[in-house]
Amino acid sequence: LAIIIPENGAKVSKIKCSQFAQQTLITDSNKYTISRAMLNFTANFTTDYGPQFAFVIMSMIPMLIIYLFLHEKVEAGMLAGAVKG
């Protein structure tokens, strides 16, 4: 019984998170994720590449800023994991 309860707890939390995402993030266009919001630039027969590429660049800027501040820790972590023994 002690083994079954933790396994079910993860499944229940996953179901609740997906239900929350469906109710809030997917139905409200103001709360789309970046990848979902990019689909607004495509239509059935046309694609606006200019705004789509601008959107990609704008979505990359926060990650680049975070990397610029934390690049030493990122590189140290990658090197620490690559060294044997």
mmCIF file of C-alpha atoms in Angstrom:
data_model
loop_
_atom_site.group_PDB
_atom_site.id
_atom_site.type_symbol
_atom_site.label_atom_id
_atom_site.label_comp_id
_atom_site.label_asym_id
_atom_site.label_seq_id
_atom_site.Cartn_x
_atom_site.Cartn_y
_atom_site.Cartn_z
ATOM 1 C CA LEU A 1 0.000 0.000 0.000
ATOM 2 C CA ALA A 2 2.880 2.382 0.751
ATOM 3 C CA ILE A 3 4.287 1.854 -2.752
ATOM 4 C CA ILE A 4 1.001 2.353 -4.592
ATOM 5 C CA ILE A 5 0.096 5.704 -3.012
ATOM 6 C CA PRO A 6 3.179 7.664 -4.204
ATOM 7 C CA GLU A 7 2.762 6.321 -7.736
ATOM 8 C CA ASN A 8 -0.867 7.451 -7.852
ATOM 9 C CA GLY A 9 -0.007 10.839 -6.349
ATOM 10 C CA ALA A 10 2.168 11.737 -9.331
ATOM 11 C CA LYS A 11 -0.538 10.676 -11.781
ATOM 12 C CA VAL A 12 -3.191 12.687 -9.969
ATOM 13 C CA SER A 13 -1.030 15.806 -9.910
ATOM 14 C CA LYS A 14 -0.266 15.405 -13.622
ATOM 15 C CA ILE A 15 -3.967 15.119 -14.426
ATOM 16 C CA LYS A 16 -4.775 18.195 -12.335
ATOM 17 C CA CYS A 17 -1.993 20.219 -13.983
ATOM 18 C CA SER A 18 -3.175 19.264 -17.470
ATOM 19 C CA GLN A 19 -6.760 20.161 -16.573
ATOM 20 C CA PHE A 20 -5.566 23.530 -15.257
ATOM 21 C CA ALA A 21 -3.584 24.128 -18.455
ATOM 22 C CA GLN A 22 -6.562 23.277 -20.639
ATOM 23 C CA GLN A 23 -8.889 25.562 -18.713
ATOM 24 C CA THR A 24 -6.628 28.607 -18.447
ATOM 25 C CA LEU A 25 -3.705 28.553 -20.844
ATOM 26 C CA ILE A 26 -5.297 27.030 -23.910
ATOM 27 C CA THR A 27 -8.675 28.766 -23.957
ATOM 28 C CA ASP A 28 -7.487 32.305 -23.150
ATOM 29 C CA SER A 29 -5.480 33.763 -26.038
ATOM 30 C CA ASN A 30 -3.791 36.247 -23.694
ATOM 31 C CA LYS A 31 -2.195 33.368 -21.756
ATOM 32 C CA TYR A 32 -0.810 31.269 -24.614
ATOM 33 C CA THR A 33 2.665 29.825 -24.272
ATOM 34 C CA ILE A 34 5.293 31.113 -26.697
ATOM 35 C CA SER A 35 5.117 28.107 -29.000
ATOM 36 C CA ARG A 36 1.309 28.264 -29.131
ATOM 37 C CA ALA A 37 1.271 32.020 -29.707
ATOM 38 C CA MET A 38 3.575 31.603 -32.710
ATOM 39 C CA LEU A 39 0.825 29.658 -34.469
ATOM 40 C CA ASN A 40 -1.133 32.917 -34.764
ATOM 41 C CA PHE A 41 1.254 33.975 -37.544
ATOM 42 C CA THR A 42 0.268 31.093 -39.813
ATOM 43 C CA ALA A 43 -2.920 30.700 -41.782
ATOM 44 C CA ASN A 44 -4.180 27.949 -44.071
ATOM 45 C CA PHE A 45 -2.384 29.185 -47.177
ATOM 46 C CA THR A 46 -0.101 32.017 -46.024
ATOM 47 C CA THR A 47 2.547 32.694 -43.407
ATOM 48 C CA ASP A 48 3.858 36.069 -42.291
ATOM 49 C CA TYR A 49 7.547 35.275 -41.961
ATOM 50 C CA GLY A 50 8.663 38.764 -40.918
ATOM 51 C CA PRO A 51 6.572 38.993 -37.731
ATOM 52 C CA GLN A 52 7.175 35.309 -37.022
ATOM 53 C CA PHE A 53 10.966 35.710 -37.091
ATOM 54 C CA ALA A 54 10.700 38.885 -34.997
ATOM 55 C CA PHE A 55 8.654 36.899 -32.482
ATOM 56 C CA VAL A 56 11.331 34.192 -32.374
ATOM 57 C CA ILE A 57 14.049 36.771 -31.707
ATOM 58 C CA MET A 58 11.959 38.464 -29.009
ATOM 59 C CA SER A 59 11.322 35.129 -27.321
ATOM 60 C CA MET A 60 15.066 34.343 -27.315
ATOM 61 C CA ILE A 61 16.117 37.589 -25.613
ATOM 62 C CA PRO A 62 15.155 36.579 -22.025
ATOM 63 C CA MET A 63 17.065 33.303 -22.316
ATOM 64 C CA LEU A 64 20.117 35.092 -23.711
ATOM 65 C CA ILE A 65 20.070 37.567 -20.826
ATOM 66 C CA ILE A 66 19.827 34.730 -18.303
ATOM 67 C CA TYR A 67 22.681 32.907 -20.026
ATOM 68 C CA LEU A 68 24.875 36.019 -20.025
ATOM 69 C CA PHE A 69 24.525 36.292 -16.254
ATOM 70 C CA LEU A 70 24.847 32.576 -15.489
ATOM 71 C CA HIS A 71 27.148 31.279 -18.258
ATOM 72 C CA GLU A 72 30.006 30.509 -15.881
ATOM 73 C CA LYS A 73 27.788 28.265 -13.749
ATOM 74 C CA VAL A 74 26.300 26.590 -16.814
ATOM 75 C CA GLU A 75 29.723 25.850 -18.277
ATOM 76 C CA ALA A 76 31.109 24.668 -14.918
ATOM 77 C CA GLY A 77 28.162 22.316 -14.523
ATOM 78 C CA MET A 78 28.634 20.875 -17.989
ATOM 79 C CA LEU A 79 32.353 20.384 -17.428
ATOM 80 C CA ALA A 80 31.808 18.806 -14.008
ATOM 81 C CA GLY A 81 29.424 16.273 -15.511
ATOM 82 C CA ALA A 82 31.807 15.436 -18.361
ATOM 83 C CA VAL A 83 34.822 14.556 -16.193
ATOM 84 C CA LYS A 84 35.210 10.912 -15.253
ATOM 85 C CA GLY A 85 36.487 9.856 -11.849
#
